[in-house]
Amino acid sequence: MKLLFIQPAIGRKDGEEYIGTWKMEPLTIATLKALTPVGIDTLFFDDRIEDIDYDADVDLVAITVETYTASRAYKIANRFRERGITVVMGGYHVTSVPDETLEYSDSIIVGNAENVWAQMLDDFQNTRLQIRYDGERGGIPKMPDRSIYANKKYLPITLMETGRGCPHTCEFCAITAYYCGKYIPRPVSDIVEEIKQSKNKIVFFVDDNITARREHLMEICKALTPLKIKWTSQVSLLIAKDDELLKAMKDSGCQVVLIGFESLDKDNLDQMNKGWNYKLGERDELVQKIHKLGIGIYATFVFGFDYDVAGIFDDTVRFAMKHKFFFAAFNHLLPYPGTPLYERLQKEKRLLYDKWWLKNDYKYGDIPYQPKQTSPEELKDLCADARRSFFKPLNILRRGIAAVFRNPNPVITAIFFSQNKALGNEVDRKLNLPVGVGLDEGGAK
Ligand code: B12
Ligand code: SF4
């Protein structure tokens, strides 16, 4: 039997080769490959970086679906189904809106694949495929099989999991909805083994909150220290209150941490159920503590919350420049299906379209709901202005000098300048990207 995995792109603009600075390994696909029984031939197309061969000689197509890639995934599925080939789907979007995804596939996995994927394949081979399989919410990650990336060019960074889920319940977060507020740690010995097998010395732990369980992270840091890797992950700012853990992170090779500041406004934080994040008075001090240890911060902010007053856009960029963050993202709020935010906006009749991800002509950056303080168009423009300002060449230089003083490592400096430049260039390229459009529809080439 021949199985084809597909990682769909969000969409393509005319003439653009690849949108998205970070051509990262798709860990989801290597994870599924590892769970695939020996004897099944596998093939993989990464729609973000290569053409899909719709005539490929395969028996089964497996597509991973996120909300942003849903429109494109459904088009890809239709092309194979027209040939009579069975298509199965899984991932965040499938788990959020299973009924919708079943309209475009023959079978779905809701939740994690670990305890159901082999069964699904066996059922397919024995012509008894069910239409839905319910996986665990929090299956422990197995060792991924990265041989599936062969012949594809990705950044020399290994993506890896140290656990799944997050104990918090932020209103907008797809992770909370998926893992139901649970956190499942992965055995440290497995993490160490995976690092030893990795060809890269830079690791991105993709956990949504690696600080979810202090003792687990402490154990990981101790185990990582002798391995001399450089790593990054997503943490809560509260980590800065824990001197011992912060030091252990630094000693184990932590270079940059991604922190979701979300908003500078306390009412916004309370409304999104993230008031625990930090007390406003201590925010600057906590940032400085992390920087003092030589760890850079990738700060992420979200605009479009109900209490965003007019000055918040400029204030946020000023805050990001004051601390000379390594990277920053200025996204707009986006109601992902299955989240409490989506339900609230629906109840308040503020969703402009029922399913924005399927709307014809929906473009990356479009605001699919009615914000309280601005029009949707204003919000879109203000987010783009914030990005343009933060990534201005002079601001990159100012932040770069600070980054070198904080951590003079040449590899980190090279990453700083090359990636900030790329992110700056990406602002306008990514804006208005037609969601769902692919190479095969004249999106590029
Ligand atoms: C690494 C990462 C990225 C990387 C790139 C990842 C890549 N694919 O190359 C970068 C930083 C570039 C990125 C970008 C974005 N990301 Co991102 N990303 C992640 C992150 C942190 C890890 C993904 C991962 O590898 N997980 C590990 C794998 C093993 O888990 P998994 O994908 O869930 O797969 C399991 C199951 O879901 C299931 N499964 C999944 N697919 C399939 C398919 C089949 C057939 C089957 C049977 C099973 C199955 O089985 C797997 C094993 O159990 C996730 C959060 C997370 N922890 O997962 C967010 C996440 C996927 N990203 C998200 C978003 C929103 C984005 C952006 C849109 C952000 C933005 N505003 O620009 C962009 C664009 C994404 C895109 N598709 O192009 C959201 C998606 C929400 C949603 N409902 O769709 C997530 C969930 C984060 C969040 N907190 O909400 N991202
Ligand atoms: S802390 Fe982060 S991962 Fe956890 S629920 Fe909130 S936004 Fe999601």
XYZ file of C-alpha atoms and ligand atoms in Angstrom:
544
model
C 0.000 0.000 0.000
C 1.132 3.555 -0.779
C 0.330 6.373 1.615
C 0.753 10.040 0.727
C 1.108 12.707 3.431
C 0.299 16.324 2.598
C 1.172 19.483 4.508
C -0.975 22.195 2.862
C 0.110 25.811 2.470
C -2.059 28.748 3.590
C -2.103 30.144 0.072
C 0.048 31.712 -2.633
C 0.284 35.143 -4.137
C 0.959 35.572 -7.812
C 4.640 35.152 -8.507
C 5.568 34.410 -4.912
C 7.500 31.246 -4.256
C 7.010 30.707 -0.540
C 5.316 32.942 1.964
C 6.538 32.619 5.492
C 10.031 33.282 6.648
C 10.337 30.091 8.546
C 10.539 27.031 6.347
C 10.285 24.735 9.299
C 10.201 20.987 9.396
C 6.596 19.792 9.647
C 6.886 17.782 12.861
C 3.293 16.595 12.511
C 4.219 14.619 9.386
C 7.347 13.042 10.928
C 5.193 12.071 13.920
C 2.591 10.384 11.720
C 5.330 8.664 9.698
C 6.740 7.180 12.912
C 3.314 5.813 13.820
C 2.874 4.196 10.387
C 3.450 0.429 10.469
C 6.477 -0.919 8.599
C 5.509 -2.268 5.176
C 3.424 0.731 4.148
C 5.231 2.851 1.528
C 5.088 6.547 2.225
C 5.419 9.674 0.123
C 5.202 13.315 1.217
C 4.377 16.606 -0.506
C 4.934 19.870 1.322
C 2.611 22.233 -0.523
C 4.419 25.204 1.056
C 7.629 24.496 -0.836
C 6.867 22.181 -3.775
C 4.252 21.146 -6.333
C 1.816 18.395 -5.462
C 1.704 15.591 -8.009
C -2.028 14.960 -8.224
C -1.384 11.962 -10.483
C 0.829 10.221 -7.956
C 0.264 6.492 -7.737
C -1.112 6.263 -4.169
C -3.880 4.404 -2.350
C -4.513 6.754 0.548
C -3.938 10.478 1.157
C -3.514 11.866 4.700
C -3.781 15.650 5.118
C -3.054 17.664 8.244
C -5.428 20.607 8.606
C -5.132 23.869 10.547
C -7.810 26.560 10.311
C -5.684 28.739 8.047
C -4.951 25.816 5.719
C -8.470 24.336 5.705
C -9.609 25.974 2.482
C -6.490 24.802 0.650
C -6.663 21.319 2.234
C -10.227 20.846 0.990
C -9.264 21.789 -2.563
C -6.362 19.349 -2.496
C -8.637 16.635 -1.105
C -11.180 17.198 -3.889
C -8.527 16.692 -6.565
C -7.594 13.279 -5.178
C -11.167 12.257 -4.436
C -12.122 13.035 -8.043
C -9.700 10.221 -8.932
C -11.444 7.925 -6.472
C -8.609 8.046 -3.934
C -9.519 7.900 -0.265
C -8.591 10.989 1.764
C -8.263 11.124 5.550
C -7.693 14.229 7.664
C -6.588 15.183 11.170
C -5.217 18.114 13.145
C -6.415 21.185 15.039
C -9.084 22.228 12.592
C -10.476 18.719 12.229
C -10.723 18.433 15.982
C -12.525 21.804 16.230
C -15.058 21.268 13.441
C -15.199 17.532 12.654
C -18.499 17.676 10.762
C -17.193 20.295 8.359
C -14.028 18.328 7.591
C -16.023 15.155 6.943
C -17.669 16.906 3.997
C -14.255 16.973 2.300
C -12.753 13.648 3.400
C -13.618 9.988 3.760
C -12.526 9.659 7.356
C -11.094 11.813 10.147
C -9.082 11.464 13.318
C -10.254 13.792 16.065
C -7.534 14.522 18.652
C -4.102 12.874 18.744
C -3.149 10.103 16.346
C -0.952 7.989 18.663
C -3.572 5.445 19.755
C -5.706 5.339 16.595
C -3.570 5.875 13.455
C -2.400 2.251 13.084
C -5.993 1.086 13.575
C -7.235 3.496 10.919
C -4.637 2.219 8.439
C -5.466 -1.379 9.232
C -9.178 -0.704 8.740
C -8.455 0.992 5.402
C -6.392 -1.959 4.193
C -9.188 -4.296 5.172
C -11.924 -2.150 3.553
C -13.655 -1.330 6.827
C -12.619 2.291 7.234
C -14.829 4.071 9.779
C -15.754 7.698 9.185
C -14.406 8.929 12.507
C -11.736 7.863 14.967
C -11.428 9.563 18.331
C -7.827 9.755 19.502
C -6.653 10.702 22.952
C -6.348 14.348 23.883
C -2.778 14.201 25.016
C -1.193 11.057 23.652
C 2.468 10.992 24.669
C 4.676 11.901 21.674
C 6.748 9.073 20.219
C 10.100 9.493 18.472
C 9.314 11.169 15.100
C 10.657 9.605 11.905
C 12.424 12.467 10.136
C 13.395 10.352 7.134
C 10.159 11.695 5.624
C 11.874 15.101 5.214
C 14.456 13.600 2.816
C 15.250 15.813 -0.200
C 13.388 18.813 1.236
C 15.156 21.937 2.387
C 14.149 23.192 5.810
C 15.799 25.536 8.301
C 18.538 23.734 10.256
C 16.388 23.711 13.389
C 14.931 20.585 14.937
C 11.326 20.855 16.094
C 10.575 18.671 19.080
C 7.926 18.198 21.808
C 8.577 18.023 25.566
C 4.899 17.783 26.434
C 1.465 18.641 25.134
C -1.286 21.021 26.157
C -1.431 23.802 28.726
C -3.227 24.091 32.066
C -4.459 27.620 31.358
C -7.700 28.518 29.655
C -7.132 31.684 27.636
C -10.294 32.625 25.788
C -8.797 32.781 22.281
C -6.498 29.749 22.458
C -6.908 26.721 20.189
C -4.652 24.653 22.475
C -6.984 24.937 25.446
C -9.894 23.865 23.269
C -7.912 20.873 21.903
C -6.322 19.607 25.108
C -9.220 20.677 27.347
C -6.913 22.520 29.756
C -4.736 19.437 30.394
C -0.937 19.247 30.302
C 0.831 15.977 29.506
C 4.626 15.828 30.075
C 6.857 13.663 27.892
C 9.449 11.409 29.555
C 12.768 13.276 29.798
C 14.757 10.224 28.670
C 12.836 10.269 25.355
C 13.615 13.959 24.869
C 17.316 13.376 25.489
C 17.369 10.424 23.113
C 15.695 12.462 20.387
C 18.209 15.284 20.803
C 21.086 12.831 20.587
C 19.700 11.530 17.304
C 19.108 15.013 15.883
C 21.498 16.357 13.268
C 20.893 19.992 14.321
C 22.291 21.659 17.388
C 19.455 24.200 17.492
C 16.169 22.938 18.876
C 12.720 24.533 18.912
C 10.623 22.880 21.607
C 7.181 23.435 20.109
C 5.320 23.152 23.410
C 2.799 25.902 23.874
C 3.885 26.424 27.438
C 7.102 24.636 28.353
C 6.838 26.185 31.817
C 3.529 24.411 32.465
C 5.109 22.097 35.039
C 8.134 23.527 36.854
C 9.712 20.252 37.973
C 9.460 18.749 34.508
C 11.227 21.733 32.936
C 13.872 21.692 35.669
C 14.562 18.031 34.949
C 14.745 18.753 31.211
C 17.223 21.608 31.777
C 19.484 19.414 33.900
C 19.443 16.700 31.242
C 20.108 19.182 28.416
C 23.068 20.970 29.992
C 25.729 18.396 29.005
C 24.314 18.134 25.469
C 25.433 21.682 24.590
C 22.535 22.576 22.334
C 20.883 25.951 21.761
C 17.144 25.989 22.302
C 14.040 28.131 22.213
C 10.452 27.606 23.334
C 7.289 29.353 24.506
C 7.125 30.395 28.163
C 5.096 32.578 30.497
C 6.652 35.841 31.694
C 6.197 34.576 35.253
C 9.257 32.396 34.667
C 11.310 35.488 35.500
C 10.166 35.216 39.120
C 11.907 31.865 39.446
C 15.652 32.642 39.568
C 16.702 29.022 39.938
C 14.697 27.821 36.936
C 15.695 30.778 34.770
C 19.350 30.094 35.484
C 18.877 26.383 34.730
C 17.287 27.321 31.397
C 20.187 29.573 30.487
C 22.779 26.956 31.532
C 21.057 24.349 29.394
C 21.316 26.471 26.241
C 18.109 28.519 26.172
C 18.736 31.490 23.853
C 15.382 33.069 23.103
C 11.965 32.589 24.675
C 8.639 33.381 23.065
C 6.325 35.199 25.474
C 2.676 35.959 24.753
C 2.246 39.401 26.281
C -0.987 39.655 24.267
C -2.023 43.130 25.499
C -0.664 45.974 27.599
C -4.166 46.604 28.927
C -5.302 44.930 32.140
C -9.006 44.838 31.217
C -8.111 43.054 27.992
C -6.024 40.502 29.864
C -8.842 39.908 32.341
C -11.391 39.517 29.581
C -9.274 36.913 27.762
C -8.762 34.986 31.013
C -5.055 35.795 31.036
C -5.051 38.216 33.966
C -2.726 35.748 35.743
C -0.066 36.460 33.115
C 1.627 39.238 35.065
C 0.819 42.255 37.194
C 1.216 45.350 35.070
C 3.554 47.045 37.579
C 6.089 44.223 37.422
C 6.162 43.697 33.659
C 9.275 45.805 32.949
C 11.203 44.319 35.827
C 10.449 40.753 34.731
C 11.520 41.482 31.146
C 14.782 42.989 32.401
C 15.523 39.927 34.539
C 15.295 37.648 31.509
C 17.417 39.982 29.392
C 20.010 40.332 32.125
C 20.726 36.620 31.896
C 21.364 36.972 28.159
C 18.116 35.356 27.027
C 16.374 37.170 24.166
C 12.599 37.598 24.002
C 10.272 37.026 21.071
C 7.302 39.091 22.263
C 3.865 38.499 20.788
C 1.026 41.009 20.985
C -2.552 40.841 19.821
C -4.716 43.812 18.827
C -8.465 44.049 18.460
C -9.546 43.243 22.007
C -12.572 45.065 23.383
C -10.592 47.489 25.575
C -7.998 48.517 22.987
C -7.973 52.299 23.144
C -6.630 54.436 20.271
C -3.116 54.829 21.674
C -2.520 51.129 22.321
C -0.943 50.452 18.922
C 1.808 53.068 19.317
C 2.240 52.313 23.023
C 2.800 48.641 22.254
C 5.433 49.313 19.585
C 7.115 51.777 21.989
C 7.113 49.107 24.701
C 8.613 46.570 22.273
C 11.289 49.057 21.202
C 12.014 50.149 24.780
C 12.972 46.586 25.612
C 14.573 46.005 22.220
C 12.978 42.608 21.831
C 14.735 40.010 19.669
C 11.560 39.518 17.594
C 7.973 40.663 18.018
C 4.657 39.768 16.404
C 1.702 42.147 16.210
C -1.236 39.957 15.252
C -4.925 40.736 15.222
C -7.334 38.774 17.321
C -8.770 35.862 15.362
C -11.686 33.702 16.470
C -10.594 30.104 15.884
C -13.515 27.673 15.818
C -14.022 25.736 19.021
C -12.644 28.486 21.229
C -14.700 30.388 23.844
C -13.807 33.582 21.934
C -15.520 32.271 18.810
C -18.631 31.412 20.806
C -18.710 34.818 22.527
C -18.380 36.787 19.293
C -21.037 34.592 17.722
C -23.413 35.235 20.630
C -22.696 38.953 20.432
C -23.422 38.786 16.670
C -20.020 40.229 15.875
C -18.768 37.566 13.457
C -18.806 39.067 9.968
C -18.895 35.615 8.369
C -19.927 32.340 9.898
C -16.801 30.526 8.673
C -14.153 33.082 7.778
C -11.675 30.351 6.810
C -13.949 29.234 3.970
C -14.999 32.682 2.755
C -14.197 33.254 -0.912
C -11.462 35.852 -1.313
C -10.536 35.751 2.373
C -7.035 37.168 2.669
C -4.376 36.820 5.349
C -4.767 39.853 7.619
C -8.529 40.333 7.018
C -10.497 40.897 10.216
C -13.504 38.570 10.232
C -15.325 40.144 13.200
C -16.481 43.561 14.334
C -13.944 45.040 16.772
C -15.342 47.329 19.493
C -12.998 50.272 19.063
C -12.142 50.395 15.339
C -13.519 49.276 12.010
C -12.172 45.926 10.746
C -10.202 47.744 8.025
C -8.622 50.167 10.518
C -7.587 47.290 12.741
C -5.969 45.492 9.806
C -4.014 48.647 8.842
C -2.955 49.447 12.397
C -1.560 45.934 12.904
C 0.425 46.222 9.651
C 1.713 49.690 10.663
C 2.931 48.305 14.001
C 4.862 45.555 12.189
C 6.346 47.968 9.659
C 7.508 50.271 12.450
C 9.104 47.521 14.569
C 10.945 46.040 11.563
C 12.189 49.380 10.116
C 15.908 48.980 9.262
C 16.915 51.555 11.903
C 14.867 49.755 14.543
C 16.383 46.418 13.561
C 19.834 47.975 13.985
C 18.949 49.431 17.411
C 17.578 46.124 18.594
C 20.474 44.251 17.031
C 23.052 46.221 18.985
C 21.180 45.463 22.198
C 20.945 41.791 21.216
C 24.719 41.573 20.713
C 25.374 43.160 24.117
C 22.968 40.755 25.770
C 24.379 37.675 24.062
C 27.498 38.080 21.889
C 27.259 34.577 20.425
C 27.907 34.853 16.635
C 25.302 32.221 15.716
C 22.599 34.097 17.635
C 23.699 37.415 16.114
C 23.513 35.931 12.614
C 20.033 34.573 13.356
C 18.987 37.980 14.706
C 19.951 39.979 11.626
C 18.980 37.488 8.934
C 15.608 36.647 10.459
C 14.668 40.226 11.401
C 15.407 41.318 7.853
C 13.338 38.443 6.483
C 10.459 39.152 8.880
C 10.531 42.820 7.870
C 10.331 41.874 4.183
C 7.532 39.464 4.948
C 5.149 42.062 6.432
C 3.758 43.253 3.106
C 4.312 40.010 1.237
C 2.180 38.059 3.704
C -0.542 40.700 4.028
C -3.469 39.971 1.682
C -2.169 36.510 0.878
C -5.172 34.797 -0.756
C -6.030 32.009 1.674
C -6.609 28.705 -0.107
C -5.022 29.599 -3.462
C -2.300 27.239 -4.617
C 0.277 26.740 -7.325
C -2.258 24.783 -9.338
C -4.579 27.813 -9.438
C -2.037 30.202 -10.821
C -0.894 31.312 -7.381
C 2.749 31.297 -8.429
C 5.250 30.081 -10.998
C 5.642 24.920 15.210
C 4.393 25.709 14.932
C 4.427 26.628 13.889
C 5.648 26.837 12.979
C 5.596 26.001 11.712
C 5.003 24.655 11.863
C 5.033 23.860 10.615
N 3.952 23.172 10.355
O 5.938 23.876 9.871
C 5.473 28.325 12.606
C 6.140 29.148 13.677
C 6.018 28.746 11.257
C 3.953 28.452 12.712
C 3.218 29.353 12.020
C 1.855 29.537 12.225
N 1.080 28.936 13.150
Co 1.685 27.484 14.270
N 2.137 26.197 15.542
C 3.217 25.517 15.720
C 3.058 24.634 16.972
C 3.675 25.374 18.153
C 3.614 23.216 16.885
C 3.102 22.355 15.717
C 3.606 20.960 15.886
O 4.559 20.570 15.256
N 2.985 20.158 16.808
C 3.376 18.803 17.099
C 2.471 17.805 16.328
C 2.958 16.396 16.538
O 1.171 17.932 16.856
P -0.118 18.122 15.935
O 0.187 18.953 14.759
O -1.229 18.557 16.806
O -0.435 16.657 15.384
C -1.054 15.654 16.162
C -2.583 15.635 16.058
O -3.183 16.897 15.909
C -2.897 14.682 14.949
N -2.851 15.132 13.558
C -2.440 16.296 13.020
N -2.549 16.270 11.701
C -3.023 15.068 11.348
C -3.322 14.526 10.090
C -3.829 13.225 10.021
C -4.145 12.643 8.700
C -4.019 12.486 11.221
C -4.551 11.129 11.131
C -3.721 13.039 12.464
C -3.226 14.318 12.526
O -1.875 13.712 15.131
C -0.654 14.313 15.576
C -0.041 13.375 16.605
O -0.884 13.202 17.699
C 1.495 24.579 17.092
C 0.976 24.336 18.485
C 1.183 22.892 18.896
N 1.738 22.681 20.046
O 0.897 21.956 18.180
C 1.087 25.930 16.504
C -0.255 26.056 15.805
C -0.487 24.830 14.955
N -0.066 27.228 14.932
C -1.104 27.964 14.834
C -1.182 29.163 14.056
C -2.463 29.973 14.186
C -0.121 29.569 13.224
C -0.119 30.806 12.294
C -1.381 30.974 11.488
C 0.209 32.034 13.150
C 0.098 33.363 12.407
N -0.765 34.242 12.893
O 0.728 33.576 11.424
C 1.121 30.530 11.393
C 0.840 29.940 10.030
C 0.655 28.449 10.015
C 0.727 27.738 8.693
N 0.032 26.648 8.569
O 1.376 28.130 7.741
C -2.262 27.412 15.650
C -3.313 26.726 14.790
C -4.730 26.902 15.336
C -5.752 26.329 14.429
N -6.951 26.144 14.937
O -5.524 26.062 13.278
C -1.497 26.477 16.671
C -2.303 25.290 17.193
C -1.030 27.380 17.839
C -2.094 27.872 18.784
N -1.726 28.091 20.031
O -3.228 28.134 18.485
N 3.461 27.530 13.587
S -1.018 30.224 28.296
Fe -0.646 30.150 26.071
S -0.939 28.004 25.466
Fe -1.799 28.260 27.523
S -3.974 28.629 27.154
Fe -2.995 30.631 27.312
S -2.434 31.211 25.212
Fe -2.922 29.006 25.214
